[in-house]
JSON list of C-alpha atoms in Angstrom, two decimals:
[
{"chain": "L", "resi": 1219, "resn": "LYS", "atom": "CA", "xyz": [7.71, -11.40, 13.64]},
{"chain": "L", "resi": 1220, "resn": "GLN", "atom": "CA", "xyz": [6.49, -13.54, 10.56]},
{"chain": "L", "resi": 1221, "resn": "GLU", "atom": "CA", "xyz": [8.36, -12.75, 7.56]},
{"chain": "L", "resi": 1222, "resn": "VAL", "atom": "CA", "xyz": [7.32, -14.23, 4.14]},
{"chain": "L", "resi": 1223, "resn": "THR", "atom": "CA", "xyz": [10.00, -14.33, 1.36]},
{"chain": "L", "resi": 1224, "resn": "GLN", "atom": "CA", "xyz": [9.05, -15.09, -2.70]},
{"chain": "L", "resi": 1225, "resn": "ILE", "atom": "CA", "xyz": [11.64, -15.99, -5.26]},
{"chain": "L", "resi": 1226, "resn": "PRO", "atom": "CA", "xyz": [12.04, -15.15, -8.05]},
{"chain": "L", "resi": 1227, "resn": "ALA", "atom": "CA", "xyz": [10.80, -11.46, -7.99]},
{"chain": "L", "resi": 1228, "resn": "ALA", "atom": "CA", "xyz": [10.11, -11.93, -11.51]},
{"chain": "L", "resi": 1229, "resn": "LEU", "atom": "CA", "xyz": [10.25, -14.54, -14.33]},
{"chain": "L", "resi": 1230, "resn": "SER", "atom": "CA", "xyz": [9.64, -14.55, -18.31]},
{"chain": "L", "resi": 1231, "resn": "VAL", "atom": "CA", "xyz": [9.24, -18.01, -19.66]},
{"chain": "L", "resi": 1232, "resn": "PRO", "atom": "CA", "xyz": [8.27, -19.38, -23.14]},
{"chain": "L", "resi": 1233, "resn": "GLU", "atom": "CA", "xyz": [4.86, -20.96, -23.46]},
{"chain": "L", "resi": 1234, "resn": "GLY", "atom": "CA", "xyz": [4.50, -24.37, -22.76]},
{"chain": "L", "resi": 1235, "resn": "GLU", "atom": "CA", "xyz": [7.14, -24.73, -19.97]},
{"chain": "L", "resi": 1236, "resn": "ASN", "atom": "CA", "xyz": [6.59, -26.16, -16.69]},
{"chain": "L", "resi": 1237, "resn": "LEU", "atom": "CA", "xyz": [7.78, -23.57, -13.90]},
{"chain": "L", "resi": 1238, "resn": "VAL", "atom": "CA", "xyz": [8.04, -23.50, -10.11]},
{"chain": "L", "resi": 1239, "resn": "LEU", "atom": "CA", "xyz": [7.62, -20.43, -7.80]},
{"chain": "L", "resi": 1240, "resn": "ASN", "atom": "CA", "xyz": [8.83, -20.17, -4.38]},
{"chain": "L", "resi": 1241, "resn": "CYS", "atom": "CA", "xyz": [7.79, -19.20, -1.06]},
{"chain": "L", "resi": 1242, "resn": "SER", "atom": "CA", "xyz": [9.46, -19.34, 2.42]},
{"chain": "L", "resi": 1243, "resn": "PHE", "atom": "CA", "xyz": [8.21, -17.93, 5.76]},
{"chain": "L", "resi": 1244, "resn": "THR", "atom": "CA", "xyz": [10.15, -17.61, 9.17]},
{"chain": "L", "resi": 1245, "resn": "ASP", "atom": "CA", "xyz": [7.61, -18.92, 11.56]},
{"chain": "L", "resi": 1246, "resn": "SER", "atom": "CA", "xyz": [6.53, -22.58, 10.78]},
{"chain": "L", "resi": 1247, "resn": "ALA", "atom": "CA", "xyz": [3.60, -22.24, 13.48]},
{"chain": "L", "resi": 1248, "resn": "ILE", "atom": "CA", "xyz": [1.19, -21.32, 10.82]},
{"chain": "L", "resi": 1249, "resn": "TYR", "atom": "CA", "xyz": [-2.53, -22.51, 10.31]},
{"chain": "L", "resi": 1250, "resn": "ASN", "atom": "CA", "xyz": [-2.79, -22.52, 6.48]},
{"chain": "L", "resi": 1251, "resn": "LEU", "atom": "CA", "xyz": [-0.92, -21.11, 3.33]},
{"chain": "L", "resi": 1252, "resn": "GLN", "atom": "CA", "xyz": [-2.67, -19.49, 0.46]},
{"chain": "L", "resi": 1253, "resn": "TRP", "atom": "CA", "xyz": [-1.58, -18.75, -2.92]},
{"chain": "L", "resi": 1254, "resn": "PHE", "atom": "CA", "xyz": [-3.16, -15.96, -4.75]},
{"chain": "L", "resi": 1255, "resn": "ARG", "atom": "CA", "xyz": [-2.99, -14.78, -8.28]},
{"chain": "L", "resi": 1256, "resn": "GLN", "atom": "CA", "xyz": [-3.25, -10.49, -8.73]},
{"chain": "L", "resi": 1257, "resn": "ASP", "atom": "CA", "xyz": [-3.92, -9.03, -12.51]},
{"chain": "L", "resi": 1258, "resn": "PRO", "atom": "CA", "xyz": [-2.73, -5.91, -13.10]},
{"chain": "L", "resi": 1259, "resn": "GLY", "atom": "CA", "xyz": [-5.15, -3.21, -11.70]},
{"chain": "L", "resi": 1260, "resn": "LYS", "atom": "CA", "xyz": [-7.11, -5.78, -9.83]},
{"chain": "L", "resi": 1261, "resn": "GLY", "atom": "CA", "xyz": [-7.79, -7.32, -6.59]},
{"chain": "L", "resi": 1262, "resn": "LEU", "atom": "CA", "xyz": [-6.52, -10.86, -5.62]},
{"chain": "L", "resi": 1263, "resn": "THR", "atom": "CA", "xyz": [-8.06, -14.21, -6.29]},
{"chain": "L", "resi": 1264, "resn": "SER", "atom": "CA", "xyz": [-7.50, -17.32, -4.13]},
{"chain": "L", "resi": 1265, "resn": "LEU", "atom": "CA", "xyz": [-5.78, -20.37, -6.11]},
{"chain": "L", "resi": 1266, "resn": "LEU", "atom": "CA", "xyz": [-5.12, -22.81, -3.46]},
{"chain": "L", "resi": 1267, "resn": "LEU", "atom": "CA", "xyz": [-5.20, -23.12, 0.15]},
{"chain": "L", "resi": 1268, "resn": "ILE", "atom": "CA", "xyz": [-3.36, -25.73, 1.93]},
{"chain": "L", "resi": 1269, "resn": "GLN", "atom": "CA", "xyz": [-3.99, -26.36, 5.77]},
{"chain": "L", "resi": 1270, "resn": "SER", "atom": "CA", "xyz": [-1.07, -26.76, 8.16]},
{"chain": "L", "resi": 1271, "resn": "SER", "atom": "CA", "xyz": [-1.64, -30.55, 8.17]},
{"chain": "L", "resi": 1272, "resn": "GLN", "atom": "CA", "xyz": [-1.63, -30.87, 4.43]},
{"chain": "L", "resi": 1273, "resn": "ARG", "atom": "CA", "xyz": [1.30, -31.53, 2.23]},
{"chain": "L", "resi": 1274, "resn": "GLU", "atom": "CA", "xyz": [-0.03, -30.40, -1.25]},
{"chain": "L", "resi": 1275, "resn": "GLN", "atom": "CA", "xyz": [-3.21, -29.25, -3.03]},
{"chain": "L", "resi": 1276, "resn": "THR", "atom": "CA", "xyz": [-3.91, -29.80, -6.87]},
{"chain": "L", "resi": 1277, "resn": "SER", "atom": "CA", "xyz": [-6.14, -27.50, -9.21]},
{"chain": "L", "resi": 1278, "resn": "GLY", "atom": "CA", "xyz": [-6.13, -28.25, -12.61]},
{"chain": "L", "resi": 1279, "resn": "ARG", "atom": "CA", "xyz": [-2.47, -27.30, -13.72]},
{"chain": "L", "resi": 1280, "resn": "LEU", "atom": "CA", "xyz": [-1.62, -25.94, -10.43]},
{"chain": "L", "resi": 1281, "resn": "ASN", "atom": "CA", "xyz": [-0.05, -27.79, -7.74]},
{"chain": "L", "resi": 1282, "resn": "ALA", "atom": "CA", "xyz": [1.12, -26.43, -4.25]},
{"chain": "L", "resi": 1283, "resn": "SER", "atom": "CA", "xyz": [3.17, -28.27, -1.75]},
{"chain": "L", "resi": 1284, "resn": "LEU", "atom": "CA", "xyz": [3.79, -27.28, 1.72]},
{"chain": "L", "resi": 1285, "resn": "ASP", "atom": "CA", "xyz": [7.08, -28.35, 3.95]},
{"chain": "L", "resi": 1286, "resn": "LYS", "atom": "CA", "xyz": [5.80, -26.57, 7.16]},
{"chain": "L", "resi": 1287, "resn": "SER", "atom": "CA", "xyz": [8.73, -27.59, 9.22]},
{"chain": "L", "resi": 1288, "resn": "SER", "atom": "CA", "xyz": [11.15, -26.12, 6.70]},
{"chain": "L", "resi": 1289, "resn": "GLY", "atom": "CA", "xyz": [9.21, -22.82, 6.33]},
{"chain": "L", "resi": 1290, "resn": "ARG", "atom": "CA", "xyz": [8.91, -23.45, 2.43]},
{"chain": "L", "resi": 1291, "resn": "SER", "atom": "CA", "xyz": [5.90, -23.83, -0.16]},
{"chain": "L", "resi": 1292, "resn": "THR", "atom": "CA", "xyz": [6.19, -24.21, -3.68]},
{"chain": "L", "resi": 1293, "resn": "LEU", "atom": "CA", "xyz": [3.86, -23.39, -6.54]},
{"chain": "L", "resi": 1294, "resn": "TYR", "atom": "CA", "xyz": [3.97, -25.54, -9.79]},
{"chain": "L", "resi": 1295, "resn": "ILE", "atom": "CA", "xyz": [2.75, -24.64, -13.01]},
{"chain": "L", "resi": 1296, "resn": "ALA", "atom": "CA", "xyz": [2.26, -27.02, -15.46]},
{"chain": "L", "resi": 1297, "resn": "ALA", "atom": "CA", "xyz": [2.32, -26.19, -19.29]},
{"chain": "L", "resi": 1298, "resn": "SER", "atom": "CA", "xyz": [2.18, -22.43, -18.80]},
{"chain": "L", "resi": 1299, "resn": "GLN", "atom": "CA", "xyz": [-0.03, -20.25, -21.19]},
{"chain": "L", "resi": 1300, "resn": "PRO", "atom": "CA", "xyz": [-0.02, -16.65, -21.79]},
{"chain": "L", "resi": 1301, "resn": "GLY", "atom": "CA", "xyz": [-3.03, -16.29, -19.88]},
{"chain": "L", "resi": 1302, "resn": "ASP", "atom": "CA", "xyz": [-1.00, -17.34, -16.70]},
{"chain": "L", "resi": 1303, "resn": "SER", "atom": "CA", "xyz": [0.74, -14.09, -16.89]},
{"chain": "L", "resi": 1304, "resn": "ALA", "atom": "CA", "xyz": [0.05, -12.14, -13.65]},
{"chain": "L", "resi": 1305, "resn": "THR", "atom": "CA", "xyz": [1.48, -11.74, -10.08]},
{"chain": "L", "resi": 1306, "resn": "TYR", "atom": "CA", "xyz": [1.44, -14.60, -7.97]},
{"chain": "L", "resi": 1307, "resn": "LEU", "atom": "CA", "xyz": [1.28, -14.09, -4.31]},
{"chain": "L", "resi": 1308, "resn": "CYS", "atom": "CA", "xyz": [1.46, -16.52, -1.25]},
{"chain": "L", "resi": 1309, "resn": "ALA", "atom": "CA", "xyz": [0.20, -15.56, 2.07]},
{"chain": "L", "resi": 1310, "resn": "VAL", "atom": "CA", "xyz": [0.65, -17.36, 5.60]},
{"chain": "L", "resi": 1311, "resn": "PHE", "atom": "CA", "xyz": [-2.10, -17.36, 8.28]},
{"chain": "L", "resi": 1312, "resn": "GLY", "atom": "CA", "xyz": [-0.91, -17.76, 11.88]},
{"chain": "L", "resi": 1313, "resn": "GLY", "atom": "CA", "xyz": [2.31, -17.92, 13.78]},
{"chain": "L", "resi": 1314, "resn": "SER", "atom": "CA", "xyz": [3.74, -18.47, 17.17]},
{"chain": "L", "resi": 1315, "resn": "SER", "atom": "CA", "xyz": [2.32, -15.26, 18.65]},
{"chain": "L", "resi": 1316, "resn": "GLY", "atom": "CA", "xyz": [-1.22, -16.39, 17.69]},
{"chain": "L", "resi": 1317, "resn": "THR", "atom": "CA", "xyz": [-1.16, -14.02, 14.87]},
{"chain": "L", "resi": 1318, "resn": "TYR", "atom": "CA", "xyz": [-4.90, -14.40, 13.17]},
{"chain": "L", "resi": 1319, "resn": "LYS", "atom": "CA", "xyz": [-4.48, -12.82, 10.09]},
{"chain": "L", "resi": 1320, "resn": "TYR", "atom": "CA", "xyz": [-2.48, -13.20, 6.63]},
{"chain": "L", "resi": 1321, "resn": "ILE", "atom": "CA", "xyz": [0.89, -12.07, 6.01]},
{"chain": "L", "resi": 1322, "resn": "PHE", "atom": "CA", "xyz": [1.69, -11.80, 2.31]},
{"chain": "L", "resi": 1323, "resn": "GLY", "atom": "CA", "xyz": [5.07, -12.14, 0.50]},
{"chain": "L", "resi": 1324, "resn": "THR", "atom": "CA", "xyz": [5.69, -9.57, -2.26]},
{"chain": "L", "resi": 1325, "resn": "GLY", "atom": "CA", "xyz": [5.26, -11.74, -4.86]},
{"chain": "L", "resi": 1326, "resn": "THR", "atom": "CA", "xyz": [6.74, -13.28, -8.36]},
{"chain": "L", "resi": 1327, "resn": "ARG", "atom": "CA", "xyz": [5.68, -11.37, -11.36]},
{"chain": "L", "resi": 1328, "resn": "LEU", "atom": "CA", "xyz": [5.13, -14.00, -14.16]},
{"chain": "L", "resi": 1329, "resn": "LYS", "atom": "CA", "xyz": [5.11, -13.12, -18.03]},
{"chain": "L", "resi": 1330, "resn": "VAL", "atom": "CA", "xyz": [4.62, -16.20, -20.50]},
{"chain": "L", "resi": 1331, "resn": "LEU", "atom": "CA", "xyz": [5.55, -15.44, -23.81]},
{"chain": "L", "resi": 1332, "resn": "ALA", "atom": "CA", "xyz": [3.36, -16.45, -26.76]},
{"chain": "P", "resi": 1095, "resn": "GLY", "atom": "CA", "xyz": [-23.71, -9.53, -3.57]},
{"chain": "P", "resi": 1096, "resn": "ALA", "atom": "CA", "xyz": [-21.84, -12.34, -5.09]},
{"chain": "P", "resi": 1097, "resn": "GLY", "atom": "CA", "xyz": [-18.39, -10.87, -4.19]},
{"chain": "P", "resi": 1098, "resn": "VAL", "atom": "CA", "xyz": [-16.37, -8.25, -2.08]},
{"chain": "P", "resi": 1099, "resn": "SER", "atom": "CA", "xyz": [-17.47, -4.92, -2.98]},
{"chain": "P", "resi": 1100, "resn": "GLN", "atom": "CA", "xyz": [-15.50, -1.60, -2.59]},
{"chain": "P", "resi": 1101, "resn": "THR", "atom": "CA", "xyz": [-16.28, 1.94, -3.02]},
{"chain": "P", "resi": 1102, "resn": "PRO", "atom": "CA", "xyz": [-15.23, 4.25, -4.31]},
{"chain": "P", "resi": 1103, "resn": "SER", "atom": "CA", "xyz": [-12.94, 2.37, -6.83]},
{"chain": "P", "resi": 1104, "resn": "ASN", "atom": "CA", "xyz": [-10.95, 5.45, -7.27]},
{"chain": "P", "resi": 1105, "resn": "LYS", "atom": "CA", "xyz": [-10.49, 8.75, -4.94]},
{"chain": "P", "resi": 1106, "resn": "VAL", "atom": "CA", "xyz": [-8.37, 11.55, -5.35]},
{"chain": "P", "resi": 1107, "resn": "THR", "atom": "CA", "xyz": [-8.11, 13.85, -2.49]},
{"chain": "P", "resi": 1108, "resn": "GLU", "atom": "CA", "xyz": [-6.03, 16.87, -1.26]},
{"chain": "P", "resi": 1109, "resn": "LYS", "atom": "CA", "xyz": [-3.30, 16.52, 1.43]},
{"chain": "P", "resi": 1110, "resn": "GLY", "atom": "CA", "xyz": [-5.03, 17.10, 4.48]},
{"chain": "P", "resi": 1111, "resn": "LYS", "atom": "CA", "xyz": [-8.56, 15.94, 3.89]},
{"chain": "P", "resi": 1112, "resn": "TYR", "atom": "CA", "xyz": [-10.78, 13.11, 5.11]},
{"chain": "P", "resi": 1113, "resn": "VAL", "atom": "CA", "xyz": [-11.44, 9.97, 3.51]},
{"chain": "P", "resi": 1114, "resn": "GLU", "atom": "CA", "xyz": [-13.77, 7.20, 3.91]},
{"chain": "P", "resi": 1115, "resn": "LEU", "atom": "CA", "xyz": [-13.52, 3.81, 2.11]},
{"chain": "P", "resi": 1116, "resn": "ARG", "atom": "CA", "xyz": [-16.39, 1.33, 2.13]},
{"chain": "P", "resi": 1117, "resn": "CYS", "atom": "CA", "xyz": [-16.34, -2.54, 2.02]},
{"chain": "P", "resi": 1118, "resn": "ASP", "atom": "CA", "xyz": [-19.30, -4.59, 1.73]},
{"chain": "P", "resi": 1119, "resn": "PRO", "atom": "CA", "xyz": [-18.09, -8.34, 2.09]},
{"chain": "P", "resi": 1120, "resn": "ILE", "atom": "CA", "xyz": [-19.78, -11.40, 1.05]},
{"chain": "P", "resi": 1121, "resn": "SER", "atom": "CA", "xyz": [-22.86, -11.89, 2.73]},
{"chain": "P", "resi": 1122, "resn": "GLY", "atom": "CA", "xyz": [-22.50, -14.39, 5.69]},
{"chain": "P", "resi": 1123, "resn": "HIS", "atom": "CA", "xyz": [-18.80, -13.79, 6.01]},
{"chain": "P", "resi": 1124, "resn": "THR", "atom": "CA", "xyz": [-17.74, -13.09, 9.71]},
{"chain": "P", "resi": 1125, "resn": "ALA", "atom": "CA", "xyz": [-14.12, -12.36, 9.24]},
{"chain": "P", "resi": 1126, "resn": "LEU", "atom": "CA", "xyz": [-13.30, -9.02, 7.49]},
{"chain": "P", "resi": 1127, "resn": "TYR", "atom": "CA", "xyz": [-9.75, -7.68, 6.50]},
{"chain": "P", "resi": 1128, "resn": "TRP", "atom": "CA", "xyz": [-8.64, -4.22, 5.31]},
{"chain": "P", "resi": 1129, "resn": "TYR", "atom": "CA", "xyz": [-5.03, -4.36, 3.74]},
{"chain": "P", "resi": 1130, "resn": "ARG", "atom": "CA", "xyz": [-2.68, -1.63, 1.75]},
{"chain": "P", "resi": 1131, "resn": "GLN", "atom": "CA", "xyz": [-0.88, -2.43, -1.38]},
{"chain": "P", "resi": 1132, "resn": "SER", "atom": "CA", "xyz": [1.95, 0.15, -2.69]},
{"chain": "P", "resi": 1133, "resn": "LEU", "atom": "CA", "xyz": [3.04, -0.42, -6.31]},
{"chain": "P", "resi": 1134, "resn": "GLY", "atom": "CA", "xyz": [5.37, -3.66, -6.48]},
{"chain": "P", "resi": 1135, "resn": "GLN", "atom": "CA", "xyz": [4.63, -4.62, -2.93]},
{"chain": "P", "resi": 1136, "resn": "GLY", "atom": "CA", "xyz": [2.59, -7.45, -1.35]},
{"chain": "P", "resi": 1137, "resn": "PRO", "atom": "CA", "xyz": [-0.53, -6.48, 0.33]},
{"chain": "P", "resi": 1138, "resn": "GLU", "atom": "CA", "xyz": [0.38, -4.87, 3.91]},
{"chain": "P", "resi": 1139, "resn": "PHE", "atom": "CA", "xyz": [-2.16, -5.98, 7.24]},
{"chain": "P", "resi": 1140, "resn": "LEU", "atom": "CA", "xyz": [-4.12, -3.03, 8.66]},
{"chain": "P", "resi": 1141, "resn": "ILE", "atom": "CA", "xyz": [-6.88, -4.74, 10.70]},
{"chain": "P", "resi": 1142, "resn": "TYR", "atom": "CA", "xyz": [-9.01, -7.66, 11.22]},
{"chain": "P", "resi": 1143, "resn": "PHE", "atom": "CA", "xyz": [-12.73, -7.67, 12.20]},
{"chain": "P", "resi": 1144, "resn": "GLN", "atom": "CA", "xyz": [-14.54, -10.49, 13.66]},
{"chain": "P", "resi": 1145, "resn": "GLY", "atom": "CA", "xyz": [-18.08, -9.74, 13.98]},
{"chain": "P", "resi": 1146, "resn": "THR", "atom": "CA", "xyz": [-18.53, -5.98, 14.80]},
{"chain": "P", "resi": 1147, "resn": "GLY", "atom": "CA", "xyz": [-15.30, -5.99, 16.86]},
{"chain": "P", "resi": 1148, "resn": "ALA", "atom": "CA", "xyz": [-11.50, -5.23, 15.78]},
{"chain": "P", "resi": 1149, "resn": "ALA", "atom": "CA", "xyz": [-10.12, -8.58, 16.65]},
{"chain": "P", "resi": 1150, "resn": "ASP", "atom": "CA", "xyz": [-6.33, -7.10, 15.67]},
{"chain": "P", "resi": 1151, "resn": "ASP", "atom": "CA", "xyz": [-5.68, -3.45, 14.61]},
{"chain": "P", "resi": 1152, "resn": "SER", "atom": "CA", "xyz": [-1.99, -3.81, 14.94]},
{"chain": "P", "resi": 1153, "resn": "GLY", "atom": "CA", "xyz": [-1.36, -2.92, 11.35]},
{"chain": "P", "resi": 1154, "resn": "LEU", "atom": "CA", "xyz": [-2.71, 0.57, 11.50]},
{"chain": "P", "resi": 1155, "resn": "PRO", "atom": "CA", "xyz": [0.13, 2.79, 10.77]},
{"chain": "P", "resi": 1156, "resn": "ASN", "atom": "CA", "xyz": [-0.98, 5.75, 13.28]},
{"chain": "P", "resi": 1157, "resn": "ASP", "atom": "CA", "xyz": [-4.12, 7.34, 14.61]},
{"chain": "P", "resi": 1158, "resn": "ARG", "atom": "CA", "xyz": [-5.23, 8.83, 11.71]},
{"chain": "P", "resi": 1159, "resn": "PHE", "atom": "CA", "xyz": [-6.56, 5.52, 10.30]},
{"chain": "P", "resi": 1160, "resn": "PHE", "atom": "CA", "xyz": [-9.52, 4.05, 12.14]},
{"chain": "P", "resi": 1161, "resn": "ALA", "atom": "CA", "xyz": [-12.20, 1.56, 10.93]},
{"chain": "P", "resi": 1162, "resn": "VAL", "atom": "CA", "xyz": [-15.53, 0.57, 12.13]},
{"chain": "P", "resi": 1163, "resn": "ARG", "atom": "CA", "xyz": [-17.91, -2.42, 11.18]},
{"chain": "P", "resi": 1164, "resn": "PRO", "atom": "CA", "xyz": [-20.92, -1.76, 13.46]},
{"chain": "P", "resi": 1165, "resn": "GLU", "atom": "CA", "xyz": [-23.34, -4.22, 12.50]},
{"chain": "P", "resi": 1166, "resn": "GLY", "atom": "CA", "xyz": [-20.93, -7.06, 11.63]},
{"chain": "P", "resi": 1167, "resn": "SER", "atom": "CA", "xyz": [-21.65, -6.63, 7.96]},
{"chain": "P", "resi": 1168, "resn": "VAL", "atom": "CA", "xyz": [-20.32, -3.40, 5.99]},
{"chain": "P", "resi": 1169, "resn": "SER", "atom": "CA", "xyz": [-16.81, -1.84, 7.34]},
{"chain": "P", "resi": 1170, "resn": "THR", "atom": "CA", "xyz": [-15.54, 1.62, 6.60]},
{"chain": "P", "resi": 1171, "resn": "LEU", "atom": "CA", "xyz": [-11.99, 2.78, 6.71]},
{"chain": "P", "resi": 1172, "resn": "LYS", "atom": "CA", "xyz": [-11.35, 6.24, 7.99]},
{"chain": "P", "resi": 1173, "resn": "ILE", "atom": "CA", "xyz": [-8.20, 8.42, 7.09]},
{"chain": "P", "resi": 1174, "resn": "GLN", "atom": "CA", "xyz": [-8.08, 11.69, 8.81]},
{"chain": "P", "resi": 1175, "resn": "ARG", "atom": "CA", "xyz": [-5.64, 14.51, 7.70]},
{"chain": "P", "resi": 1176, "resn": "THR", "atom": "CA", "xyz": [-4.49, 12.60, 4.60]},
{"chain": "P", "resi": 1177, "resn": "GLU", "atom": "CA", "xyz": [-0.97, 12.55, 3.57]},
{"chain": "P", "resi": 1178, "resn": "ARG", "atom": "CA", "xyz": [0.61, 12.02, 0.06]},
{"chain": "P", "resi": 1179, "resn": "GLY", "atom": "CA", "xyz": [2.47, 8.73, 1.56]},
{"chain": "P", "resi": 1180, "resn": "ASP", "atom": "CA", "xyz": [-1.16, 7.59, 2.29]},
{"chain": "P", "resi": 1181, "resn": "SER", "atom": "CA", "xyz": [-1.64, 7.20, -1.59]},
{"chain": "P", "resi": 1182, "resn": "ALA", "atom": "CA", "xyz": [-1.96, 3.33, -2.09]},
{"chain": "P", "resi": 1183, "resn": "VAL", "atom": "CA", "xyz": [-4.64, 0.75, -3.22]},
{"chain": "P", "resi": 1184, "resn": "TYR", "atom": "CA", "xyz": [-6.74, -0.20, -0.05]},
{"chain": "P", "resi": 1185, "resn": "LEU", "atom": "CA", "xyz": [-7.87, -3.73, -0.18]},
{"chain": "P", "resi": 1186, "resn": "CYS", "atom": "CA", "xyz": [-10.84, -5.51, 1.59]},
{"chain": "P", "resi": 1187, "resn": "ALA", "atom": "CA", "xyz": [-11.35, -9.09, 2.03]},
{"chain": "P", "resi": 1188, "resn": "SER", "atom": "CA", "xyz": [-13.75, -11.57, 3.99]},
{"chain": "P", "resi": 1189, "resn": "SER", "atom": "CA", "xyz": [-13.98, -15.05, 5.05]},
{"chain": "P", "resi": 1190, "resn": "GLN", "atom": "CA", "xyz": [-16.58, -17.58, 6.42]},
{"chain": "P", "resi": 1191, "resn": "ALA", "atom": "CA", "xyz": [-14.11, -17.63, 9.54]},
{"chain": "P", "resi": 1192, "resn": "GLY", "atom": "CA", "xyz": [-10.48, -16.26, 10.27]},
{"chain": "P", "resi": 1193, "resn": "ALA", "atom": "CA", "xyz": [-8.65, -19.25, 9.03]},
{"chain": "P", "resi": 1194, "resn": "ASP", "atom": "CA", "xyz": [-10.31, -19.61, 5.87]},
{"chain": "P", "resi": 1195, "resn": "THR", "atom": "CA", "xyz": [-10.12, -18.86, 2.19]},
{"chain": "P", "resi": 1196, "resn": "ILE", "atom": "CA", "xyz": [-10.44, -15.11, 1.70]},
{"chain": "P", "resi": 1197, "resn": "TYR", "atom": "CA", "xyz": [-12.00, -13.25, -0.90]},
{"chain": "P", "resi": 1198, "resn": "PHE", "atom": "CA", "xyz": [-10.60, -9.65, -1.87]},
{"chain": "P", "resi": 1199, "resn": "GLY", "atom": "CA", "xyz": [-12.35, -6.79, -3.50]},
{"chain": "P", "resi": 1200, "resn": "GLU", "atom": "CA", "xyz": [-11.19, -4.73, -6.28]},
{"chain": "P", "resi": 1201, "resn": "GLY", "atom": "CA", "xyz": [-9.64, -2.42, -4.18]},
{"chain": "P", "resi": 1202, "resn": "SER", "atom": "CA", "xyz": [-9.99, 1.28, -3.67]},
{"chain": "P", "resi": 1203, "resn": "TRP", "atom": "CA", "xyz": [-7.17, 3.59, -5.35]},
{"chain": "P", "resi": 1204, "resn": "LEU", "atom": "CA", "xyz": [-6.46, 6.37, -3.15]},
{"chain": "P", "resi": 1205, "resn": "THR", "atom": "CA", "xyz": [-4.26, 9.48, -4.22]},
{"chain": "P", "resi": 1206, "resn": "VAL", "atom": "CA", "xyz": [-3.58, 12.12, -2.16]},
{"chain": "P", "resi": 1207, "resn": "VAL", "atom": "CA", "xyz": [-1.98, 15.44, -4.07]}
]
């Protein structure tokens, strides 16, 4: 059974810092991995999607890497801003049993202090 | 519409009542997902539709939960004999194909009292 873990569970940093959020998954036979952002009381917004054949994806100040064989992904946020404060979730699609759905981690709650 | 639309946005119901939650996906998206999210947790998978059929309903917690998508677009999640433990945010998402970028609605906040 695919399990997704995110570390740390919460993070508070001063504005301007570069930071790394971690995601690990137990079954490496995935199709892709997505990183999402969720603001309080809102739905999820997709930030980056990495296909299983890719090593990384970049969008603005965000960079996500994928090491499929070791079951890990990281989301790098450069020059953090207070507007980046949100919960960040990773989700993997697929697994050895042919699972055809996204399995989510519990998220990292980020607070960027002005 | 431009995004995934869910109604109602908030629903308060009494224990034992029947509830329907509606999802209108992005036009043309064949894949539709229902998730449930409790406070401080990640979304928990409930059911996945490809077109009109439920391709995977392994996440439905018990037979009080049922979902349909009769014409391959709008979907309804139905909960019978609601219990207080059913209180959560119910999220709907759609994508062009299963293993693709998925787009979430704002969710339906269900409170069972």
